[in-house]
mmCIF file of C-alpha atoms in Angstrom:
data_model
loop_
_atom_site.group_PDB
_atom_site.id
_atom_site.type_symbol
_atom_site.label_atom_id
_atom_site.label_comp_id
_atom_site.label_asym_id
_atom_site.label_seq_id
_atom_site.Cartn_x
_atom_site.Cartn_y
_atom_site.Cartn_z
ATOM 1 C CA UNK P 65 -9.138 13.052 24.909
ATOM 2 C CA UNK P 66 -8.904 10.626 22.490
ATOM 3 C CA UNK P 67 -6.750 8.214 19.933
ATOM 4 C CA UNK P 68 -4.407 10.483 18.138
ATOM 5 C CA UNK P 69 -3.052 12.473 21.274
ATOM 6 C CA UNK P 70 -0.028 14.793 20.694
ATOM 7 C CA UNK P 71 2.987 12.834 22.067
ATOM 8 C CA UNK P 72 1.087 9.623 19.607
ATOM 9 C CA UNK P 73 1.024 12.141 16.689
ATOM 10 C CA UNK P 74 4.405 13.127 16.618
ATOM 11 C CA UNK P 75 5.549 9.936 17.052
ATOM 12 C CA UNK P 76 3.696 8.428 14.107
ATOM 13 C CA UNK P 77 4.923 12.442 12.521
ATOM 14 C CA UNK P 78 8.415 12.097 13.074
ATOM 15 C CA UNK P 79 8.359 7.877 12.346
ATOM 16 C CA UNK P 80 6.907 8.284 8.232
ATOM 17 C CA UNK P 81 8.707 12.216 8.037
ATOM 18 C CA UNK P 82 12.310 11.116 8.612
ATOM 19 C CA UNK P 83 12.317 7.547 6.829
ATOM 20 C CA UNK P 84 10.478 9.810 3.833
ATOM 21 C CA UNK P 85 12.723 12.441 3.662
ATOM 22 C CA UNK P 86 15.613 10.159 3.229
ATOM 23 C CA UNK P 87 14.273 8.217 1.336
ATOM 24 C CA UNK P 88 13.459 11.479 -0.705
ATOM 25 C CA UNK P 89 17.754 12.828 -0.367
ATOM 26 C CA UNK P 90 18.421 9.437 -1.677
ATOM 27 C CA UNK P 91 16.673 9.027 -4.751
ATOM 28 C CA UNK P 92 17.631 12.767 -5.447
ATOM 29 C CA UNK P 93 20.962 11.326 -5.668
ATOM 30 C CA UNK P 94 20.360 8.620 -7.834
ATOM 31 C CA UNK P 95 18.956 11.123 -10.499
ATOM 32 C CA UNK P 96 21.523 13.683 -9.707
ATOM 33 C CA UNK P 97 24.138 10.685 -10.644
ATOM 34 C CA UNK P 98 21.743 9.783 -13.810
ATOM 35 C CA UNK P 99 21.654 6.230 -12.691
ATOM 36 C CA UNK P 100 18.469 4.011 -12.598
ATOM 37 C CA UNK P 101 17.029 2.189 -9.510
ATOM 38 C CA UNK P 102 15.415 -1.604 -10.515
ATOM 39 C CA UNK P 103 12.167 -2.240 -7.633
ATOM 40 C CA UNK P 104 14.474 -4.698 -5.921
ATOM 41 C CA UNK P 105 16.983 -1.825 -5.415
ATOM 42 C CA UNK P 106 14.150 0.853 -3.888
ATOM 43 C CA UNK P 107 12.673 -1.911 -1.400
ATOM 44 C CA UNK P 108 16.264 -2.197 0.300
ATOM 45 C CA UNK P 109 16.602 1.549 0.246
ATOM 46 C CA UNK P 110 13.706 2.246 1.458
ATOM 47 C CA UNK P 111 14.126 -0.622 4.416
ATOM 48 C CA UNK P 112 17.543 1.334 5.528
ATOM 49 C CA UNK P 113 15.598 4.459 5.760
ATOM 50 C CA UNK P 114 13.556 2.694 8.923
ATOM 51 C CA UNK P 115 17.267 2.684 10.324
ATOM 52 C CA UNK P 116 16.854 5.561 12.199
ATOM 53 C CA UNK P 117 13.094 5.020 13.824
ATOM 54 C CA UNK P 118 15.543 2.435 15.826
ATOM 55 C CA UNK P 119 16.593 5.732 17.598
ATOM 56 C CA UNK P 120 13.886 7.403 17.597
ATOM 57 C CA UNK P 121 11.986 4.051 19.333
ATOM 58 C CA UNK P 122 14.934 3.787 21.687
ATOM 59 C CA UNK P 123 15.233 7.528 22.558
ATOM 60 C CA UNK P 124 11.563 8.058 23.617
ATOM 61 C CA UNK P 125 11.469 4.272 25.805
ATOM 62 C CA UNK P 126 14.316 6.150 27.943
ATOM 63 C CA UNK P 127 13.211 9.044 28.339
ATOM 64 C CA UNK P 128 9.968 6.872 29.314
ATOM 65 C CA UNK P 129 7.616 8.868 26.554
ATOM 66 C CA UNK P 130 5.846 5.219 25.724
ATOM 67 C CA UNK P 131 2.953 7.543 24.239
ATOM 68 C CA UNK P 132 5.680 9.035 20.880
ATOM 69 C CA UNK P 133 7.340 5.311 21.120
ATOM 70 C CA UNK P 134 3.741 3.695 20.746
ATOM 71 C CA UNK P 135 3.603 6.190 17.003
ATOM 72 C CA UNK P 136 7.263 5.685 16.188
ATOM 73 C CA UNK P 137 6.645 1.741 16.530
ATOM 74 C CA UNK P 138 3.129 2.342 14.122
ATOM 75 C CA UNK P 139 4.367 3.675 11.610
ATOM 76 C CA UNK P 140 7.691 1.307 11.752
ATOM 77 C CA UNK P 141 5.171 -1.087 10.463
ATOM 78 C CA UNK P 142 3.671 0.813 8.841
ATOM 79 C CA UNK P 143 6.979 1.352 6.660
ATOM 80 C CA UNK P 144 7.648 -1.926 7.101
ATOM 81 C CA UNK P 145 4.610 -2.688 4.729
ATOM 82 C CA UNK P 146 5.418 -0.355 2.351
ATOM 83 C CA UNK P 147 8.317 -1.718 1.396
ATOM 84 C CA UNK P 148 6.877 -4.889 1.158
ATOM 85 C CA UNK P 149 4.785 -3.639 -0.378
ATOM 86 C CA UNK P 150 7.114 -2.093 -3.098
ATOM 87 C CA UNK P 151 8.519 -5.376 -3.762
ATOM 88 C CA UNK P 152 5.792 -7.205 -4.030
ATOM 89 C CA UNK P 153 3.875 -5.004 -6.941
ATOM 90 C CA UNK P 154 7.276 -3.253 -7.646
#
């Protein structure tokens, strides 16, 4: 079949898409209020945006969708590396 089967792809897309969507919404709210965001605060906000992945991961495990749970876990690790990069280079 291949490495990226449909449930794995779905897990990766949900795991990256939901935190990215939440981060965009939060940045838009801060921008509309006219507040500046420092790099330290941005990394904290980005880390908090990954919390819905926890719910998605346990929901996928409960429904015995192991490939989707693996994709969500993989994307959460990638999101953690992204957050670390913001904290390190920001």
